[in-house]
Amino acid sequence: MTLFSSLTPVFIAIICILIGVILKTNKEKEKHETKSKPVSHPWVDEDLKDGTGHHLEEEEMDGEWQGLEENVAHVPFSVEHYTEAEMIKRSKMFYELLNKRRSVRFLSDEPVPREVIDNVIRTAGTSPSGAHTEPWTFVVVQDPYLKHKIREIVEEEEEINYKKRMGDRWVNDLKRLRTNWIKEYLDTAPYLILIFKQVYGLLPNGKKKTHYYNEISVSIACGILLAALQNVGLYTVTSTPLNCGPQLRVLLQRPANEKLLLLLPVGYPKKDATVPALTRKPLEDIMVVM
Amino acid sequence: MTLFSSLTPVFIAIICILIGVILKTNKEKEKHETKSKPVSHPWVDEDLKDGTGHHLEEEEMDGEWQGLEENVAHVPFSVEHYTEAEMIKRSKMFYELLNKRRSVRFLSDEPVPREVIDNVIRTAGTSPSGAHTEPWTFVVVQDPYLKHKIREIVEEEEEINYKKRMGDRWVNDLKRLRTNWIKEYLDTAPYLILIFKQVYGLLPNGKKKTHYYNEISVSIACGILLAALQNVGLYTVTSTPLNCGPQLRVLLQRPANEKLLLLLPVGYPKKDATVPALTRKPLEDIMVVM
């Protein structure tokens, strides 16, 4: 810690920030990619096949690894310190706000200010990510033709899925089928946000560079996105369209290193919107204190 | 939609809610588990090995599938509709708040009100989840002895990890090693939150029931948790301790169906805390509008 108590790093920091401003993001990425190469070990590649096995130390998860490995200077960090009363109040209000969130599949076509969409995606982009790779692409679809093409692709796949299921189920499924495989909101929602995870990057030498934990990182960013949407009164239904990833990737002209993680139709609930009468687990069922 | 415009479902809804209140959560889970059994298909089990391949329709992702499948009534849903000016202001303020978030590894031992921790975890529990399984367990460790045991386990594994890496790297790594494998914050942070994903549940007949998309669901919940922490001025460093999952699971007495996803030390930054001088990608690098 004595290292940081001296003033030297502050000067280094100022210089680094200036350099940072000059360097283009992709320049930085290249630099970072080259540096993180040694991290690629057989066990890592193995683990990439299985999200449950692969572990990564926090420096990669939150970007500090990169910071330390590349000797990126550390800069002093001071934050707002709320009183305990303020903290309790803020935590309660935020819980009450987010507890009103429900997945809504009945979305109106009422337009939504584009500036709000920009801000909620900016907010999602503040998420931590493995090795600070920020491995996410948010494709915002507002074009009615494209939205309808997406609907056609999703509904066709859903139909196949439900018909497969019919093999297993014999009792009054028809109503459920009708209800489920029609995705009107893909046409009506003013925006469809398709979130792609960048599963690898490209090194200057053209070799693939694994993005460790890209799925966890992008999912965390989506959690922040859902909070940002709820904060402005916009609703969505979290969806992972069955088997549509490759078709949608091609339709939206995303590169091969990007895979669809989630599709979020975004808008206001319809006047007559409904949600299933489901409850959430109480705190004692999700928290253990030791 | 005519189905919903009639009053009948409202009565059904009221009855369902009453039943919901009477039923114990685990009772509901049993019911739900039995119902979702037919969903288990070979392709699903296959996909569970690979987070990138396995797709799931939104009903499972957001709980509506369960709602429709079990004929859980749909209840009317009305929400607060902000003016466009309010939405833009709220979206900007939330972005500015979350953009101040940084991963902080220098955490003070200043105590944090337990009520705040309860509320941020309640907030994380509002996350959507595949088939509304809510497959998360938040283990909050405040006991100094347990925190130190966790530190010992994590540091031992980190040391092994860094020594492994030495095979690949020959130049001045010693400083980096020293810097990285000591995790003082695991002792100093007033709380360590270890987030476990429940990879399967148990059916009444004792058979395992896959929790689809448990990793994505729990990661989304963690994104909401990070937003809730930032909202009250608490800091953390997102970490996935290398290979420590099994040992920590045993130490914290979690069942075999739970796997450690993340470890978040939570507290206030130290007076002399520093963060690496890293920048975030600009909006145009993470968003594509079509």
XYZ file of C-alpha atoms in Angstrom:
580
model
C 0.000 0.000 0.000
C 2.979 2.311 0.592
C 3.401 2.189 -3.169
C 0.050 3.955 -3.529
C 0.530 6.382 -0.685
C 3.397 8.017 -2.614
C 2.486 10.553 -5.286
C 4.339 8.920 -8.173
C 1.352 6.814 -9.440
C -0.782 9.929 -9.675
C 1.593 11.353 -12.301
C 1.772 7.981 -14.077
C -2.032 7.930 -13.962
C -2.341 11.346 -15.577
C 0.048 10.282 -18.350
C -1.856 6.972 -18.808
C -5.185 8.779 -19.071
C -3.731 11.106 -21.720
C -2.422 8.089 -23.643
C -5.816 6.401 -23.185
C -7.532 9.371 -24.787
C -5.172 9.268 -27.757
C -5.372 5.510 -28.306
C -8.351 4.140 -30.239
C -10.441 1.476 -28.434
C -9.468 -1.207 -30.944
C -5.828 -0.210 -30.487
C -6.285 -0.826 -26.755
C -8.029 -4.116 -27.512
C -5.146 -5.325 -29.672
C -2.688 -4.443 -26.913
C -4.820 -6.242 -24.352
C -5.327 -9.259 -26.566
C -1.616 -9.726 -27.089
C -0.986 -9.489 -23.373
C -3.653 -11.968 -22.316
C -2.462 -14.657 -24.739
C -0.454 -16.559 -22.108
C -3.699 -17.090 -20.196
C -4.870 -19.564 -22.858
C -4.220 -22.971 -21.301
C -5.648 -26.354 -22.345
C -7.819 -26.483 -19.246
C -9.292 -23.154 -20.234
C -10.324 -24.292 -23.694
C -11.699 -27.460 -22.162
C -13.693 -25.476 -19.667
C -15.132 -23.217 -22.322
C -17.331 -26.137 -23.316
C -18.831 -26.126 -19.851
C -19.867 -22.935 -18.167
C -20.084 -24.707 -14.805
C -16.453 -25.822 -14.640
C -14.404 -22.892 -15.883
C -13.110 -20.608 -13.170
C -11.275 -17.360 -13.561
C -9.665 -15.110 -11.002
C -11.271 -11.774 -10.307
C -8.645 -9.766 -12.107
C -9.852 -11.230 -15.372
C -13.451 -11.045 -14.321
C -13.345 -7.373 -13.455
C -10.546 -6.041 -15.554
C -7.998 -5.537 -12.776
C -5.955 -8.447 -14.031
C -5.439 -6.487 -17.190
C -4.696 -3.432 -15.142
C -2.020 -5.161 -13.095
C -0.632 -7.272 -15.902
C -0.155 -4.336 -18.195
C 0.942 -2.098 -15.361
C -1.951 0.234 -16.024
C -1.536 2.827 -13.304
C -3.929 2.781 -10.372
C -5.655 6.074 -9.701
C -7.101 7.211 -6.362
C -10.790 6.352 -6.006
C -13.131 8.234 -3.705
C -16.878 7.684 -3.517
C -20.030 9.161 -2.063
C -20.623 7.818 1.434
C -24.327 7.845 2.300
C -25.473 7.836 5.935
C -26.844 4.513 7.191
C -30.352 5.976 7.159
C -29.916 7.058 3.522
C -28.551 3.643 2.572
C -31.473 1.830 4.164
C -33.938 4.186 2.474
C -32.257 3.940 -0.937
C -31.981 0.139 -0.739
C -35.676 -0.134 0.163
C -36.800 2.223 -2.615
C -34.703 0.413 -5.216
C -36.126 -2.931 -4.109
C -39.679 -1.577 -4.343
C -38.960 -0.216 -7.828
C -37.475 -3.457 -9.163
C -40.009 -5.643 -7.400
C -42.631 -4.066 -9.686
C -40.822 -5.566 -12.680
C -42.678 -8.330 -14.448
C -42.074 -10.030 -17.772
C -44.695 -8.517 -20.058
C -45.594 -10.076 -23.414
C -48.371 -7.627 -24.262
C -46.491 -4.566 -25.448
C -48.079 -1.534 -27.126
C -46.704 0.138 -30.249
C -46.457 3.502 -28.461
C -43.142 5.072 -29.492
C -40.297 5.313 -26.950
C -37.707 8.114 -27.040
C -34.558 6.842 -28.699
C -32.448 8.810 -26.195
C -33.820 6.598 -23.413
C -32.777 3.454 -25.295
C -29.292 4.918 -25.782
C -29.032 5.607 -22.045
C -30.210 2.182 -20.867
C -27.672 0.542 -23.186
C -24.953 2.914 -21.978
C -25.907 1.788 -18.491
C -25.652 -1.908 -19.422
C -22.196 -1.092 -20.789
C -20.981 -0.165 -17.279
C -21.087 -3.860 -16.329
C -17.897 -5.605 -15.241
C -16.580 -8.234 -17.674
C -13.934 -10.940 -17.738
C -10.543 -9.333 -18.481
C -12.464 -6.098 -19.151
C -13.246 -7.464 -22.634
C -16.741 -5.852 -22.616
C -17.819 -8.748 -24.901
C -21.309 -7.458 -25.726
C -23.135 -6.092 -28.757
C -26.633 -4.642 -28.338
C -28.499 -4.684 -31.640
C -31.482 -2.327 -31.436
C -34.078 -3.107 -34.132
C -36.700 -0.433 -34.858
C -37.279 -1.083 -38.580
C -40.782 -2.657 -38.985
C -39.637 -4.898 -41.848
C -36.704 -6.277 -39.832
C -38.890 -6.721 -36.762
C -41.345 -8.733 -38.844
C -38.550 -10.864 -40.348
C -37.380 -11.594 -36.791
C -40.945 -12.522 -35.833
C -41.201 -14.911 -38.795
C -37.935 -16.629 -37.854
C -38.843 -16.899 -34.167
C -42.422 -18.093 -34.744
C -41.348 -20.696 -37.292
C -38.837 -22.155 -34.844
C -41.312 -21.997 -31.989
C -43.854 -23.899 -34.075
C -41.324 -26.663 -34.734
C -40.483 -26.716 -31.030
C -44.112 -27.022 -29.952
C -44.818 -29.703 -32.522
C -41.834 -31.664 -31.184
C -43.305 -31.342 -27.732
C -46.666 -32.607 -28.894
C -44.980 -36.018 -28.981
C -44.750 -35.883 -25.225
C -48.023 -34.270 -24.404
C -51.517 -35.410 -25.309
C -53.911 -33.280 -23.326
C -55.468 -29.943 -24.318
C -52.221 -28.366 -25.519
C -53.764 -26.633 -28.497
C -54.714 -23.542 -26.579
C -51.216 -23.288 -25.102
C -49.755 -23.694 -28.578
C -51.835 -20.896 -30.001
C -50.993 -18.697 -27.070
C -47.287 -19.312 -27.257
C -46.173 -19.571 -30.746
C -47.656 -16.272 -31.845
C -45.275 -13.479 -30.808
C -47.255 -10.369 -31.654
C -44.940 -8.225 -29.521
C -42.132 -8.778 -32.023
C -44.114 -6.542 -34.391
C -45.693 -4.169 -31.891
C -42.785 -3.366 -29.546
C -41.132 -0.128 -30.739
C -37.707 -1.691 -30.174
C -36.286 -5.202 -30.148
C -32.933 -5.404 -28.373
C -30.952 -8.479 -29.418
C -27.975 -9.043 -27.157
C -25.008 -10.858 -28.659
C -22.054 -12.238 -26.698
C -18.668 -12.001 -28.377
C -17.302 -15.491 -27.686
C -13.846 -14.624 -28.999
C -11.842 -11.701 -30.308
C -9.209 -11.621 -33.026
C -5.530 -11.048 -32.337
C -3.456 -8.862 -34.647
C -1.979 -12.088 -36.057
C -5.516 -13.180 -36.960
C -5.650 -15.888 -34.274
C -8.787 -16.247 -32.162
C -8.559 -14.963 -28.614
C -11.024 -16.528 -26.202
C -13.231 -14.130 -24.255
C -13.291 -15.837 -20.877
C -16.640 -15.838 -19.168
C -18.306 -13.959 -22.024
C -21.708 -15.503 -21.234
C -21.610 -14.613 -17.532
C -20.306 -11.119 -18.335
C -23.032 -10.413 -20.912
C -25.725 -11.870 -18.646
C -24.599 -9.568 -15.811
C -24.800 -6.632 -18.269
C -28.346 -7.754 -19.171
C -29.290 -7.740 -15.487
C -28.140 -4.122 -15.321
C -30.090 -3.428 -18.555
C -33.277 -4.874 -17.020
C -32.801 -2.624 -13.973
C -32.280 0.406 -16.250
C -35.460 -0.406 -18.225
C -37.512 -0.812 -15.046
C -36.134 2.507 -13.782
C -37.743 4.337 -16.746
C -41.010 2.383 -16.818
C -40.195 0.274 -19.872
C -41.105 -3.396 -19.956
C -39.851 -6.508 -21.706
C -39.974 -10.267 -21.658
C -36.617 -12.010 -21.278
C -36.375 -14.478 -24.126
C -33.846 -16.793 -25.729
C -35.493 -17.729 -29.040
C -35.223 -21.456 -29.539
C -32.594 -22.290 -32.196
C -32.971 -18.907 -33.883
C -29.512 -17.632 -32.992
C -27.712 -18.408 -36.267
C -30.573 -17.166 -38.516
C -30.928 -13.943 -36.524
C -27.171 -13.412 -36.501
C -27.143 -13.619 -40.312
C -30.263 -11.434 -40.643
C -28.639 -8.752 -38.462
C -25.249 -9.169 -40.198
C -23.336 -9.921 -37.001
C -19.872 -11.495 -37.317
C -19.209 -15.183 -36.607
C -17.671 -14.476 -33.178
C -21.013 -13.134 -31.918
C -23.741 -15.454 -30.640
C -27.265 -14.395 -29.685
C -27.792 -14.585 -25.932
C -31.111 -12.820 -25.375
C -33.883 -11.059 -27.276
C -35.687 -8.296 -25.382
C -38.744 -6.631 -26.936
C -38.952 -3.209 -25.277
C -41.936 -0.908 -24.874
C -44.888 0.049 -22.694
C -47.417 -2.566 -21.564
C -50.709 -2.528 -23.463
C -53.697 -1.077 -21.649
C -55.138 -4.575 -21.238
C -51.800 -6.298 -20.531
C -51.848 -9.196 -18.086
C -49.159 -11.172 -16.257
C -49.361 -14.633 -14.695
C -50.210 -14.601 -10.988
C -46.791 -15.854 -9.861
C -45.047 -15.086 -6.581
C -41.352 -14.713 -5.739
C -39.398 -16.665 -3.120
C -39.170 -14.860 0.230
C -35.743 -13.628 1.395
C -35.253 -16.573 3.773
C -35.501 -18.957 0.808
C -32.742 -17.266 -1.212
C -30.360 -15.921 1.470
C -28.219 -17.756 4.036
C -26.260 -15.731 6.622
C -23.222 -17.241 8.344
C -57.160 -11.134 -26.215
C -60.983 -11.487 -25.933
C -60.214 -14.140 -23.305
C -58.675 -11.455 -21.135
C -61.262 -8.779 -21.841
C -63.926 -10.894 -20.087
C -64.080 -10.757 -16.293
C -63.788 -14.505 -15.664
C -59.968 -14.608 -15.384
C -60.049 -11.891 -12.745
C -62.073 -14.196 -10.461
C -59.775 -17.133 -11.277
C -56.843 -14.843 -10.520
C -58.192 -13.928 -7.085
C -58.732 -17.602 -6.282
C -55.218 -18.451 -7.560
C -53.645 -15.741 -5.421
C -55.488 -17.078 -2.335
C -54.250 -20.584 -3.135
C -50.764 -19.181 -3.684
C -50.805 -17.654 -0.203
C -51.866 -20.958 1.354
C -49.366 -23.128 -0.552
C -45.800 -23.372 0.801
C -43.077 -22.345 -1.703
C -41.636 -25.861 -1.820
C -45.148 -27.177 -2.461
C -45.322 -24.840 -5.455
C -41.885 -26.023 -6.555
C -42.948 -29.681 -6.403
C -46.021 -28.893 -8.476
C -43.939 -26.903 -10.942
C -41.255 -29.585 -11.138
C -43.780 -32.295 -11.922
C -45.330 -30.175 -14.652
C -42.094 -29.228 -16.350
C -40.874 -32.827 -16.537
C -41.996 -33.294 -20.150
C -39.670 -30.453 -21.121
C -36.637 -32.687 -20.436
C -35.609 -33.793 -23.916
C -32.299 -35.335 -25.027
C -31.378 -32.159 -26.865
C -31.866 -30.223 -23.662
C -29.511 -32.426 -21.643
C -27.038 -32.267 -24.488
C -27.235 -28.514 -24.552
C -26.704 -28.214 -20.839
C -23.079 -29.104 -21.492
C -22.735 -26.039 -23.633
C -24.095 -22.696 -22.565
C -23.750 -21.355 -26.095
C -25.960 -23.952 -27.763
C -28.893 -24.417 -25.456
C -31.919 -22.329 -26.320
C -35.095 -21.969 -24.371
C -38.289 -20.162 -25.224
C -39.094 -17.077 -23.236
C -41.865 -18.682 -21.242
C -39.289 -20.765 -19.455
C -36.885 -17.878 -19.269
C -39.351 -15.538 -17.655
C -41.768 -17.832 -15.897
C -44.729 -17.337 -18.232
C -44.302 -20.824 -19.608
C -44.986 -22.124 -16.148
C -47.896 -19.741 -15.892
C -49.474 -20.906 -19.121
C -48.583 -24.541 -18.719
C -50.066 -24.767 -15.262
C -52.962 -22.539 -16.235
C -51.920 -19.990 -13.653
C -54.397 -17.194 -14.199
C -53.213 -13.968 -15.790
C -53.978 -10.865 -13.782
C -54.334 -7.333 -15.145
C -51.065 -5.387 -15.054
C -50.926 -1.607 -14.981
C -47.748 0.410 -14.555
C -46.518 3.925 -13.910
C -46.121 5.806 -17.187
C -43.479 8.533 -16.907
C -43.463 11.498 -19.277
C -40.782 11.400 -21.977
C -38.897 14.171 -20.158
C -38.982 12.156 -16.928
C -37.821 9.010 -18.725
C -34.871 10.803 -20.318
C -33.917 12.365 -16.983
C -34.258 9.091 -15.062
C -32.298 7.136 -17.675
C -29.495 9.714 -17.606
C -29.314 9.804 -13.806
C -29.253 6.006 -13.553
C -26.485 5.838 -16.131
C -24.451 8.436 -14.244
C -24.950 6.518 -10.997
C -23.905 3.142 -12.436
C -21.090 4.626 -14.491
C -19.409 5.508 -11.170
C -19.210 1.788 -10.360
C -15.725 0.341 -10.369
C -14.403 -2.978 -9.159
C -12.688 -2.120 -5.882
C -10.269 -4.519 -4.196
C -9.328 -2.196 -1.344
C -12.275 -2.474 1.012
C -12.393 -1.079 4.550
C -13.661 -3.013 7.567
C -16.249 -0.315 8.329
C -19.473 -2.100 9.269
C -22.444 -2.017 6.854
C -26.049 -2.140 8.072
C -27.359 -5.693 7.717
C -30.760 -4.316 6.608
C -29.091 -2.879 3.503
C -27.604 -6.285 2.637
C -31.044 -7.879 3.072
C -32.558 -5.307 0.711
C -29.942 -5.630 -2.037
C -30.397 -9.414 -2.002
C -34.186 -9.024 -2.027
C -33.626 -6.818 -5.088
C -31.460 -9.451 -6.803
C -34.287 -11.911 -6.122
C -36.615 -9.912 -8.397
C -34.620 -11.136 -11.413
C -36.355 -13.194 -14.103
C -35.257 -16.833 -14.282
C -35.719 -19.816 -16.582
C -39.097 -21.438 -15.850
C -39.330 -19.075 -12.847
C -37.070 -21.513 -10.963
C -35.290 -18.668 -9.109
C -32.218 -20.955 -9.008
C -30.048 -18.783 -6.745
C -28.680 -18.949 -3.211
C -26.924 -15.912 -1.754
C -24.636 -16.933 1.101
C -23.744 -13.877 3.175
C -20.624 -14.468 5.276
C -19.949 -12.042 8.126
C -18.213 -14.393 10.600
C -14.481 -13.410 10.754
C -13.361 -17.027 11.173
C -15.336 -18.165 8.096
C -14.125 -15.170 6.085
C -10.542 -16.092 6.941
C -11.104 -19.751 6.018
C -12.456 -18.556 2.657
C -9.395 -16.341 2.231
C -7.090 -19.291 2.953
C -8.853 -21.479 0.394
C -8.879 -18.755 -2.272
C -5.275 -17.635 -1.739
C -3.988 -21.223 -1.769
C -5.697 -21.880 -5.105
C -4.558 -18.532 -6.506
C -0.968 -19.368 -5.562
C -1.194 -22.677 -7.428
C -2.726 -20.848 -10.389
C 0.002 -18.237 -10.535
C 2.733 -20.829 -10.165
C 1.177 -22.753 -13.076
C 1.306 -19.573 -15.119
C 4.962 -19.081 -14.345
C 5.557 -21.896 -16.797
C 4.393 -19.575 -19.546
C 5.883 -16.352 -18.362
C 9.481 -15.553 -17.567
C 9.756 -11.838 -16.983
C 9.266 -9.840 -13.782
C 6.125 -11.652 -12.684
C 7.029 -11.720 -9.039
C 5.559 -8.354 -8.288
C 2.341 -9.269 -10.083
C 2.195 -12.515 -8.163
C 2.594 -10.793 -4.829
C 0.029 -8.220 -5.782
C -2.535 -10.753 -6.893
C -2.505 -13.725 -4.717
C -2.970 -11.830 -1.460
C -6.700 -11.118 -1.012
C -6.780 -8.928 2.062
C -10.333 -7.820 1.306
C -11.587 -11.331 2.092
C -10.765 -10.545 5.742
C -11.541 -6.836 5.789
C -14.833 -6.627 3.869
C -17.704 -6.699 6.387
C -19.601 -9.130 4.156
C -18.665 -11.726 1.573
C -21.583 -12.656 -0.670
C -21.080 -16.037 -2.337
C -23.610 -16.629 -5.080
C -24.494 -20.231 -5.859
C -26.458 -21.415 -8.901
C -28.801 -24.341 -8.326
C -28.014 -26.480 -11.360
C -30.890 -28.882 -10.695
C -33.799 -29.378 -8.369
C -35.230 -32.584 -6.956
C -38.590 -34.004 -7.960
C -40.880 -35.576 -5.342
C -39.789 -38.982 -6.707
C -36.183 -38.016 -5.917
C -35.218 -37.624 -9.575
C -33.109 -34.652 -10.639
C -34.892 -31.868 -12.473
C -32.665 -29.687 -14.642
C -32.829 -25.964 -14.011
C -32.632 -24.641 -17.566
C -30.425 -21.611 -17.999
C -29.527 -21.513 -14.329
C -26.185 -19.818 -15.046
C -27.688 -17.070 -17.220
C -30.527 -16.549 -14.730
C -28.184 -16.244 -11.739
C -25.805 -13.986 -13.669
C -28.710 -11.668 -14.559
C -29.656 -11.613 -10.857
C -26.038 -10.698 -10.038
C -26.216 -7.803 -12.501
C -29.241 -6.523 -10.600
C -27.349 -7.086 -7.327
C -24.409 -4.988 -8.593
C -26.829 -2.188 -9.516
C -28.434 -2.393 -6.051
C -25.020 -2.200 -4.344
C -23.968 0.798 -6.435
C -27.265 2.488 -5.586
C -26.369 2.480 -1.871
C -22.685 3.332 -2.259
C -21.340 -0.164 -1.554
C -18.473 -1.559 -3.594
C -17.205 -4.978 -4.577
C -14.926 -6.795 -6.974
C -16.627 -9.388 -9.161
C -14.682 -12.593 -8.693
C -14.913 -16.253 -9.609
C -12.268 -17.879 -7.391
C -10.219 -20.282 -9.463
C -11.095 -23.904 -8.651
C -12.354 -23.024 -5.168
C -16.009 -23.833 -5.854
C -16.129 -27.334 -4.380
C -14.099 -26.465 -1.260
C -16.172 -23.347 -0.594
C -19.403 -25.261 -1.180
C -18.382 -27.784 1.473
C -17.152 -25.067 3.863
C -20.493 -23.261 3.561
C -22.459 -26.513 3.728
C -24.291 -26.016 0.454
C -25.997 -29.036 -1.160
C -24.520 -30.852 -4.172
C -26.965 -29.219 -6.619
C -25.451 -25.797 -5.880
C -22.304 -24.583 -7.626
C -20.420 -21.383 -6.794
C -20.833 -18.792 -9.540
C -19.419 -15.604 -8.011
C -17.826 -14.294 -4.835
C -18.496 -10.640 -4.029
C -16.709 -8.998 -1.088
C -18.943 -6.084 -0.090
C -18.074 -2.914 1.790
C -16.871 0.669 1.519
C -13.680 1.534 -0.357
C -10.667 2.254 1.872
C -9.637 5.905 2.220
C -6.593 5.205 0.036
C -8.372 2.851 -2.389
C -7.219 2.945 -5.997
C -8.600 1.514 -9.250
C -6.813 0.853 -12.537
C -7.058 3.685 -15.059
C -9.260 1.763 -17.479
C -11.862 3.232 -19.820
C -15.171 1.823 -21.113
C -16.178 1.359 -24.740
C -18.226 4.276 -26.113
C -21.877 3.653 -27.030
C -21.118 3.377 -30.761
C -18.825 0.417 -30.037
C -21.467 -1.608 -28.155
C -24.751 -0.600 -29.855
C -25.956 -1.154 -33.427
C -29.282 0.391 -34.526
C -31.183 -1.044 -37.502
